[in-house]
Short mmCIF file of C-alpha atoms in Angstrom, two decimals:
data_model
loop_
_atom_site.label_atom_id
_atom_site.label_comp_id
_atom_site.label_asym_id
_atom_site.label_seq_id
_atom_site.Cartn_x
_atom_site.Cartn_y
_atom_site.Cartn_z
CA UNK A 15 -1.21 20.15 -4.32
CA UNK A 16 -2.32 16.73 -3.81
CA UNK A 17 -3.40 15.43 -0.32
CA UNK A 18 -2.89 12.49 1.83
CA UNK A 19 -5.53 9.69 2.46
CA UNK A 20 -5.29 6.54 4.73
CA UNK A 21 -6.72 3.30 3.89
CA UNK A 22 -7.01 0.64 6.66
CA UNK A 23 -7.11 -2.85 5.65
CA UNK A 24 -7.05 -6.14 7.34
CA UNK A 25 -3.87 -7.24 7.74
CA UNK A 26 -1.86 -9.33 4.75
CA UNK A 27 -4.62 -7.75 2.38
CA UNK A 28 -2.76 -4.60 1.60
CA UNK A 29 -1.45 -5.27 -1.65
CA UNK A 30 -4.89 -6.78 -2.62
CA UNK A 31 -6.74 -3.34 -1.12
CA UNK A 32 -3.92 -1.41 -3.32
CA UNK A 33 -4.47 -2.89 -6.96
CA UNK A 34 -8.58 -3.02 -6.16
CA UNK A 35 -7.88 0.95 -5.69
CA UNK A 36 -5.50 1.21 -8.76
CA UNK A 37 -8.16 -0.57 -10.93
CA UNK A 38 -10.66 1.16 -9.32
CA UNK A 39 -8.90 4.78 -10.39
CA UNK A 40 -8.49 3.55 -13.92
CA UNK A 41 -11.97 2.38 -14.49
CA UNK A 42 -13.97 5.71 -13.26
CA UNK A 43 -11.10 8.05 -14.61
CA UNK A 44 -9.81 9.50 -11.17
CA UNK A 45 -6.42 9.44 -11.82
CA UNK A 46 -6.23 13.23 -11.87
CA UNK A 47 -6.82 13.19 -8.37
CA UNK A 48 -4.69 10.25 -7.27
CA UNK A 49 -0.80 10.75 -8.07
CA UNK A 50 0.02 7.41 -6.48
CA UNK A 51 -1.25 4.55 -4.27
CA UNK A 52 1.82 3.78 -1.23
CA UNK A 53 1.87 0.47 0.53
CA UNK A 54 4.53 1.57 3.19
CA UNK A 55 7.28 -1.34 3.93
CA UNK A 56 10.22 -2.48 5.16
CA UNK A 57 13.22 -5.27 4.53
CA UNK A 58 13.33 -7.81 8.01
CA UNK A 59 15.89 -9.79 8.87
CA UNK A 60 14.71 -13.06 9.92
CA UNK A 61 17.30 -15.98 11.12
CA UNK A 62 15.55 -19.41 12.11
CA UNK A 63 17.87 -22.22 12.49
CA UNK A 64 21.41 -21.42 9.81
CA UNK A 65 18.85 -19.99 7.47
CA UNK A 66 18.69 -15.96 7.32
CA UNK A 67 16.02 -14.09 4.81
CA UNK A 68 15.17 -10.86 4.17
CA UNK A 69 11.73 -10.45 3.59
CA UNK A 70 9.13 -7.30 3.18
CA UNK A 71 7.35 -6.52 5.85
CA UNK A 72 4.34 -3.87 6.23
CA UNK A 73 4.47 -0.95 8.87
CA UNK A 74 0.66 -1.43 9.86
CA UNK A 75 -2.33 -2.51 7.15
CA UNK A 76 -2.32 0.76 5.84
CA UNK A 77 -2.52 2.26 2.24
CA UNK A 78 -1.03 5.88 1.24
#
C-alpha cells in the first residue's frame, strides 16, 4: 500500500515542482516507492467581454 504525500509550492510553479520530482524519481531510482505524481485541477469557465474559455485551473499549489 502506497501512501499519500503533499508538496506545497508557490503558486503557478506546480507543474514545474511536478516534472523536477518526476526527474528527480527517475534519476535516483525511487520509482518503487512513488506510483504517481498528482497535480490536482479543474476546468473554469471564464467569460470577459463575448469571449468564453475554459481553462485549467489548480485547487491550491499543491502536489499529490
Amino acid at each position: 500500500m502506497m501512501k499519500w504525500y503533499v508538496i506545497h509550492t508557490q503558486t503557478g510553479a506546480e507543474e514545474r515542482a511536478r516534472a523536477g520530482l518526476e526527474s528527480r524519481i527517475a534519476t535516483t531510482e525511487l520509482k518503487q516507492y512513488v506510483e504517481e505524481v498528482v497535480v490536482p485541477t479543474e476546468q473554469v469557465s471564464e467569460v470577459r467581454g463575448a469571449k468564453s474559455g475554459s481553462p485549467l485551473a489548480s485547487f491550491s499549489p499543491v502536489i499529490f
